[in-house]
PDB file of C-alpha atoms in Angstrom:
ATOM      1  CA  THR A   5      12.798  17.515   2.581  1.00 46.00           C
ATOM      2  CA  GLY A   6      13.257  21.084   1.316  1.00 51.00           C
ATOM      3  CA  ARG A   7      10.449  20.689  -1.215  1.00 56.00           C
ATOM      4  CA  PRO A   8       8.069  23.596  -1.830  1.00 59.00           C
ATOM      5  CA  ARG A   9       4.573  23.214  -0.393  1.00 56.00           C
ATOM      6  CA  ARG A  10       2.657  21.021  -2.796  1.00 71.00           C
ATOM      7  CA  GLY A  11      -0.692  20.347  -1.184  1.00 92.00           C
ATOM      8  CA  PRO A  12      -2.783  19.775   1.908  1.00 95.00           C
ATOM      9  CA  LEU A  13      -0.598  16.873   3.069  1.00 97.00           C
ATOM     10  CA  ASP A  14       2.660  18.806   2.884  1.00 95.00           C
ATOM     11  CA  GLY A  15       4.830  17.618   5.764  1.00 95.00           C
ATOM     12  CA  VAL A  16       3.089  14.220   6.022  1.00 98.00           C
ATOM     13  CA  ARG A  17       5.569  11.354   5.652  1.00 98.00           C
ATOM     14  CA  VAL A  18       4.451   8.025   4.193  1.00 98.00           C
ATOM     15  CA  LEU A  19       6.407   4.773   4.251  1.00 98.00           C
ATOM     16  CA  ASP A  20       5.147   2.529   1.435  1.00 98.00           C
ATOM     17  CA  PHE A  21       6.103  -1.162   1.597  1.00 97.00           C
ATOM     18  CA  SER A  22       3.361  -2.171  -0.836  1.00 95.00           C
ATOM     19  CA  ALA A  23       3.635  -3.711  -4.299  1.00 91.00           C
ATOM     20  CA  PHE A  24       1.542  -4.276  -7.424  1.00 88.00           C
ATOM     21  CA  VAL A  25      -1.363  -1.793  -7.744  1.00 90.00           C
ATOM     22  CA  ALA A  26      -3.809  -1.411  -4.830  1.00 91.00           C
ATOM     23  CA  GLY A  27      -1.263  -0.515  -2.144  1.00 94.00           C
ATOM     24  CA  PRO A  28       0.949   1.706  -4.310  1.00 95.00           C
ATOM     25  CA  LEU A  29      -2.082   3.570  -5.643  1.00 95.00           C
ATOM     26  CA  GLY A  30      -3.215   4.298  -2.080  1.00 97.00           C
ATOM     27  CA  ALA A  31       0.187   5.825  -1.302  1.00 97.00           C
ATOM     28  CA  GLN A  32       0.162   7.735  -4.584  1.00 95.00           C
ATOM     29  CA  VAL A  33      -3.114   9.394  -3.603  1.00 96.00           C
ATOM     30  CA  LEU A  34      -1.302  10.797  -0.562  1.00 97.00           C
ATOM     31  CA  ALA A  35       1.712  11.822  -2.692  1.00 96.00           C
ATOM     32  CA  ASP A  36      -0.628  13.641  -5.080  1.00 95.00           C
ATOM     33  CA  LEU A  37      -1.930  15.578  -2.060  1.00 96.00           C
ATOM     34  CA  GLY A  38       1.620  16.631  -1.138  1.00 96.00           C
ATOM     35  CA  ALA A  39       2.822  13.882   1.207  1.00 97.00           C
ATOM     36  CA  ASP A  40       6.479  12.835   1.129  1.00 97.00           C
ATOM     37  CA  VAL A  41       6.266   9.151   0.170  1.00 97.00           C
ATOM     38  CA  ILE A  42       9.193   6.747   0.362  1.00 98.00           C
ATOM     39  CA  LYS A  43       8.567   3.525  -1.522  1.00 96.00           C
ATOM     40  CA  VAL A  44      10.641   0.635  -0.132  1.00 97.00           C
ATOM     41  CA  GLU A  45      11.252  -2.125  -2.648  1.00 94.00           C
ATOM     42  CA  PRO A  46      13.678  -5.014  -3.172  1.00 94.00           C
ATOM     43  CA  PRO A  47      17.075  -4.245  -4.763  1.00 94.00           C
ATOM     44  CA  GLY A  48      15.850  -5.525  -8.140  1.00 87.00           C
ATOM     45  CA  GLY A  49      12.658  -3.493  -7.892  1.00 85.00           C
ATOM     46  CA  GLU A  50       9.170  -4.689  -7.137  1.00 84.00           C
ATOM     47  CA  ALA A  51       7.630  -7.392  -9.317  1.00 77.00           C
ATOM     48  CA  MET A  52       5.361  -4.941 -11.156  1.00 75.00           C
ATOM     49  CA  ARG A  53       8.333  -3.158 -12.718  1.00 73.00           C
ATOM     50  CA  GLN A  54       7.967  -5.756 -15.477  1.00 73.00           C
ATOM     51  CA  ALA A  55       4.601  -4.178 -16.287  1.00 71.00           C
ATOM     52  CA  ALA A  56       5.880  -0.649 -16.774  1.00 65.00           C
ATOM     53  CA  TYR A  57       2.416   0.859 -17.265  1.00 69.00           C
ATOM     54  CA  ALA A  58       1.246  -0.287 -13.814  1.00 64.00           C
ATOM     55  CA  VAL A  59       4.395   0.950 -12.093  1.00 63.00           C
ATOM     56  CA  ALA A  60       4.194   4.320 -13.821  1.00 69.00           C
ATOM     57  CA  ALA A  61       0.510   4.550 -12.971  1.00 72.00           C
ATOM     58  CA  CYS A  62       1.010   4.023  -9.236  1.00 88.00           C
ATOM     59  CA  GLN A  63       4.414   5.469  -8.318  1.00 87.00           C
ATOM     60  CA  ARG A  64       4.110   9.124  -9.317  1.00 89.00           C
ATOM     61  CA  GLY A  65       5.573  11.559  -6.805  1.00 91.00           C
ATOM     62  CA  LYS A  66       7.383   8.981  -4.672  1.00 94.00           C
ATOM     63  CA  ARG A  67      10.990   8.592  -3.702  1.00 95.00           C
ATOM     64  CA  SER A  68      12.350   5.049  -3.873  1.00 93.00           C
ATOM     65  CA  LEU A  69      14.583   3.122  -1.503  1.00 96.00           C
ATOM     66  CA  ALA A  70      15.939  -0.247  -2.651  1.00 96.00           C
ATOM     67  CA  MET A  71      16.556  -2.513   0.322  1.00 96.00           C
ATOM     68  CA  ASP A  72      16.313  -6.197   1.179  1.00 97.00           C
ATOM     69  CA  ILE A  73      14.054  -5.907   4.220  1.00 96.00           C
ATOM     70  CA  ASN A  74      14.631  -9.614   4.926  1.00 94.00           C
ATOM     71  CA  ALA A  75      18.338  -8.972   5.612  1.00 96.00           C
ATOM     72  CA  PRO A  76      19.285  -8.726   9.316  1.00 94.00           C
ATOM     73  CA  GLU A  77      21.088  -5.411   8.769  1.00 96.00           C
ATOM     74  CA  ALA A  78      17.864  -3.889   7.374  1.00 97.00           C
ATOM     75  CA  GLY A  79      16.151  -4.052  10.778  1.00 96.00           C
ATOM     76  CA  PRO A  80      17.581  -0.814  12.232  1.00 97.00           C
ATOM     77  CA  VAL A  81      16.933   1.030   8.956  1.00 97.00           C
ATOM     78  CA  VAL A  82      13.320  -0.170   8.845  1.00 98.00           C
ATOM     79  CA  GLU A  83      12.837   0.831  12.496  1.00 98.00           C
ATOM     80  CA  ALA A  84      14.262   4.312  11.835  1.00 98.00           C
ATOM     81  CA  LEU A  85      11.968   4.715   8.805  1.00 98.00           C
ATOM     82  CA  ILE A  86       8.944   3.668  10.878  1.00 98.00           C
ATOM     83  CA  GLY A  87       9.947   6.234  13.505  1.00 98.00           C
ATOM     84  CA  TRP A  88      10.093   8.884  10.744  1.00 98.00           C
ATOM     85  CA  ALA A  89       6.723   8.033   9.188  1.00 98.00           C
ATOM     86  CA  ASP A  90       3.284   9.468   9.779  1.00 98.00           C
ATOM     87  CA  VAL A  91       1.776   6.608   7.748  1.00 98.00           C
ATOM     88  CA  VAL A  92       3.014   3.034   7.238  1.00 98.00           C
ATOM     89  CA  LEU A  93       1.412   1.036   4.425  1.00 98.00           C
ATOM     90  CA  HIS A  94       1.840  -2.509   3.152  1.00 97.00           C
ATOM     91  CA  ASN A  95      -0.197  -5.103   1.292  1.00 95.00           C
ATOM     92  CA  PHE A  96       1.611  -8.290   2.285  1.00 94.00           C
ATOM     93  CA  ARG A  97      -0.307 -11.460   2.988  1.00 93.00           C
ATOM     94  CA  VAL A  98      -1.276 -12.106   6.594  1.00 93.00           C
ATOM     95  CA  GLY A  99       1.780 -13.097   8.643  1.00 93.00           C
ATOM     96  CA  VAL A 100       4.429 -11.557   6.381  1.00 95.00           C
ATOM     97  CA  SER A 101       4.421  -8.142   8.073  1.00 96.00           C
ATOM     98  CA  GLU A 102       4.944  -9.797  11.467  1.00 95.00           C
ATOM     99  CA  ARG A 103       7.962 -11.682  10.149  1.00 95.00           C
ATOM    100  CA  LEU A 104       9.389  -8.455   8.666  1.00 95.00           C
ATOM    101  CA  GLY A 105       8.744  -6.327  11.756  1.00 96.00           C
ATOM    102  CA  ILE A 106       6.308  -3.962  10.065  1.00 97.00           C
ATOM    103  CA  ASP A 107       3.096  -5.310  11.591  1.00 97.00           C
ATOM    104  CA  GLU A 108       0.591  -3.101  13.406  1.00 97.00           C
ATOM    105  CA  VAL A 109       1.814  -3.968  16.906  1.00 98.00           C
ATOM    106  CA  THR A 110       5.472  -3.319  16.064  1.00 98.00           C
ATOM    107  CA  VAL A 111       4.712  -0.078  14.223  1.00 98.00           C
ATOM    108  CA  ALA A 112       2.627   1.153  17.188  1.00 98.00           C
ATOM    109  CA  ARG A 113       5.479   0.292  19.570  1.00 98.00           C
ATOM    110  CA  LEU A 114       8.040   2.138  17.445  1.00 98.00           C
ATOM    111  CA  ASN A 115       5.816   5.097  16.545  1.00 98.00           C
ATOM    112  CA  HIS A 116       2.531   5.374  18.444  1.00 97.00           C
ATOM    113  CA  ARG A 117       1.362   8.274  16.226  1.00 97.00           C
ATOM    114  CA  ALA A 118       1.770   6.436  12.930  1.00 98.00           C
ATOM    115  CA  VAL A 119      -1.345   5.653  10.919  1.00 98.00           C
ATOM    116  CA  TYR A 120      -1.154   1.990   9.903  1.00 98.00           C
ATOM    117  CA  CYS A 121      -2.710   0.607   6.724  1.00 98.00           C
ATOM    118  CA  HIS A 122      -2.744  -3.030   5.670  1.00 97.00           C
ATOM    119  CA  ALA A 123      -4.344  -3.133   2.205  1.00 95.00           C
ATOM    120  CA  SER A 124      -5.213  -6.825   2.121  1.00 92.00           C
ATOM    121  CA  ALA A 125      -7.215  -8.831  -0.386  1.00 91.00           C
ATOM    122  CA  PHE A 126      -9.352 -10.827   2.037  1.00 91.00           C
ATOM    123  CA  GLY A 127      -8.822  -9.113   5.400  1.00 91.00           C
ATOM    124  CA  THR A 128      -6.864 -10.416   8.361  1.00 92.00           C
ATOM    125  CA  HIS A 129      -9.394 -12.998   9.620  1.00 92.00           C
ATOM    126  CA  GLY A 130     -11.672 -15.549   8.040  1.00 94.00           C
ATOM    127  CA  PRO A 131     -11.377 -18.552   5.739  1.00 94.00           C
ATOM    128  CA  ARG A 132      -9.542 -16.706   2.948  1.00 93.00           C
ATOM    129  CA  ALA A 133      -7.343 -14.403   5.058  1.00 93.00           C
ATOM    130  CA  LEU A 134      -4.139 -16.333   4.336  1.00 91.00           C
ATOM    131  CA  LEU A 135      -4.694 -16.439   0.577  1.00 90.00           C
ATOM    132  CA  PRO A 136      -3.003 -14.092  -1.878  1.00 88.00           C
ATOM    133  CA  GLY A 137      -5.166 -11.852  -3.990  1.00 89.00           C
ATOM    134  CA  ASN A 138      -4.916  -9.833  -7.167  1.00 88.00           C
ATOM    135  CA  ASP A 139      -7.283  -8.013  -9.473  1.00 90.00           C
ATOM    136  CA  ALA A 140      -7.939 -10.952 -11.809  1.00 89.00           C
ATOM    137  CA  LEU A 141      -8.714 -13.283  -8.907  1.00 91.00           C
ATOM    138  CA  MET A 142     -10.964 -10.727  -7.227  1.00 93.00           C
ATOM    139  CA  GLN A 143     -12.871 -10.152 -10.478  1.00 93.00           C
ATOM    140  CA  ALA A 144     -13.576 -13.887 -10.656  1.00 92.00           C
ATOM    141  CA  VAL A 145     -14.434 -14.308  -6.957  1.00 93.00           C
ATOM    142  CA  THR A 146     -16.820 -11.342  -6.899  1.00 93.00           C
ATOM    143  CA  GLY A 147     -18.610 -12.190 -10.154  1.00 94.00           C
ATOM    144  CA  PHE A 148     -17.395  -8.990 -11.814  1.00 95.00           C
ATOM    145  CA  GLU A 149     -16.288 -10.858 -14.970  1.00 94.00           C
ATOM    146  CA  ARG A 150     -19.686 -12.530 -15.269  1.00 95.00           C
ATOM    147  CA  ALA A 151     -21.451  -9.177 -14.845  1.00 95.00           C
ATOM    148  CA  VAL A 152     -19.307  -7.496 -17.515  1.00 94.00           C
ATOM    149  CA  GLY A 153     -19.865 -10.399 -19.922  1.00 95.00           C
ATOM    150  CA  GLY A 154     -23.600 -10.196 -19.437  1.00 96.00           C
ATOM    151  CA  GLU A 155     -26.330 -12.766 -19.040  1.00 95.00           C
ATOM    152  CA  GLY A 156     -25.709 -15.857 -21.181  1.00 96.00           C
ATOM    153  CA  ASN A 157     -22.256 -14.727 -22.380  1.00 96.00           C
ATOM    154  CA  ASP A 158     -18.749 -15.793 -21.444  1.00 96.00           C
ATOM    155  CA  PRO A 159     -17.176 -13.827 -18.594  1.00 94.00           C
ATOM    156  CA  ILE A 160     -15.072 -10.840 -19.649  1.00 95.00           C
ATOM    157  CA  ALA A 161     -12.208  -9.602 -17.502  1.00 92.00           C
ATOM    158  CA  GLY A 162     -11.901  -5.890 -16.936  1.00 90.00           C
ATOM    159  CA  THR A 163      -8.412  -5.157 -18.237  1.00 86.00           C
ATOM    160  CA  TRP A 164      -8.294  -1.748 -16.555  1.00 84.00           C
ATOM    161  CA  ILE A 165      -7.697  -3.458 -13.171  1.00 88.00           C
ATOM    162  CA  PRO A 166     -10.889  -2.013 -11.667  1.00 91.00           C
ATOM    163  CA  LEU A 167     -10.810  -3.849  -8.345  1.00 92.00           C
ATOM    164  CA  ASP A 168      -7.155  -3.042  -7.634  1.00 92.00           C
ATOM    165  CA  MET A 169      -7.898   0.581  -8.511  1.00 92.00           C
ATOM    166  CA  ALA A 170     -10.911   0.623  -6.197  1.00 94.00           C
ATOM    167  CA  GLY A 171      -8.856  -1.035  -3.454  1.00 94.00           C
ATOM    168  CA  GLY A 172      -6.141   1.592  -3.855  1.00 95.00           C
ATOM    169  CA  TRP A 173      -8.626   4.427  -3.529  1.00 96.00           C
ATOM    170  CA  VAL A 174     -10.195   2.794  -0.467  1.00 97.00           C
ATOM    171  CA  ALA A 175      -6.720   2.444   1.102  1.00 97.00           C
ATOM    172  CA  GLY A 176      -5.986   6.094   0.301  1.00 98.00           C
ATOM    173  CA  ILE A 177      -9.264   7.218   1.865  1.00 98.00           C
ATOM    174  CA  GLY A 178      -8.601   5.031   4.908  1.00 98.00           C
ATOM    175  CA  MET A 179      -5.173   6.587   5.419  1.00 98.00           C
ATOM    176  CA  LEU A 180      -6.653  10.080   5.041  1.00 98.00           C
ATOM    177  CA  ALA A 181      -9.315   9.208   7.624  1.00 98.00           C
ATOM    178  CA  GLY A 182      -6.583   7.968   9.962  1.00 98.00           C
ATOM    179  CA  LEU A 183      -4.604  11.178   9.525  1.00 98.00           C
ATOM    180  CA  TYR A 184      -7.752  13.224  10.180  1.00 98.00           C
ATOM    181  CA  ALA A 185      -8.543  11.229  13.312  1.00 98.00           C
ATOM    182  CA  ARG A 186      -4.978  11.675  14.535  1.00 97.00           C
ATOM    183  CA  ALA A 187      -5.103  15.437  13.896  1.00 96.00           C
ATOM    184  CA  THR A 188      -8.437  15.910  15.667  1.00 96.00           C
ATOM    185  CA  SER A 189      -7.895  13.601  18.646  1.00 93.00           C
ATOM    186  CA  PRO A 190      -6.132  14.658  21.863  1.00 84.00           C
TER     187      PRO A 190
END
């Protein structure tokens, strides 16, 4: 990219299909360490652009590519980007990545060296796997709001999006572990 060396991940290329907070924060961690991150978002921008603080908080250091990845003509572009990437990240619900051609099997076929990260709310299997998730929902499901409110009080939501932030850091650490494993494996 012609950029000066910025950190330990200089030369690492990340393709970020994620939206909202947890996924984008994971990719930002890699950008902060010097990776070249391309954020792919719809032509009108991702939904979180309405909440400018969250977008600003999770997009630092990224380049942006506006593209309708549902359009048939996007397929070759998406495939070329996957071939370029060292890391491919998304946080779509289960089944969406398969429909878009950015699922683990397709990414591995197009680029066997790519580290793949699916930052999902409930995992890929189990009774809640197909459900969407966000910070507010996860605070309620985990009992976080009840714990913050305290015994005998009404639940209080953490407005600093603590579970999305934690999920983003876990995704970032997972991608770093994948890059390390790739670098140290034959």
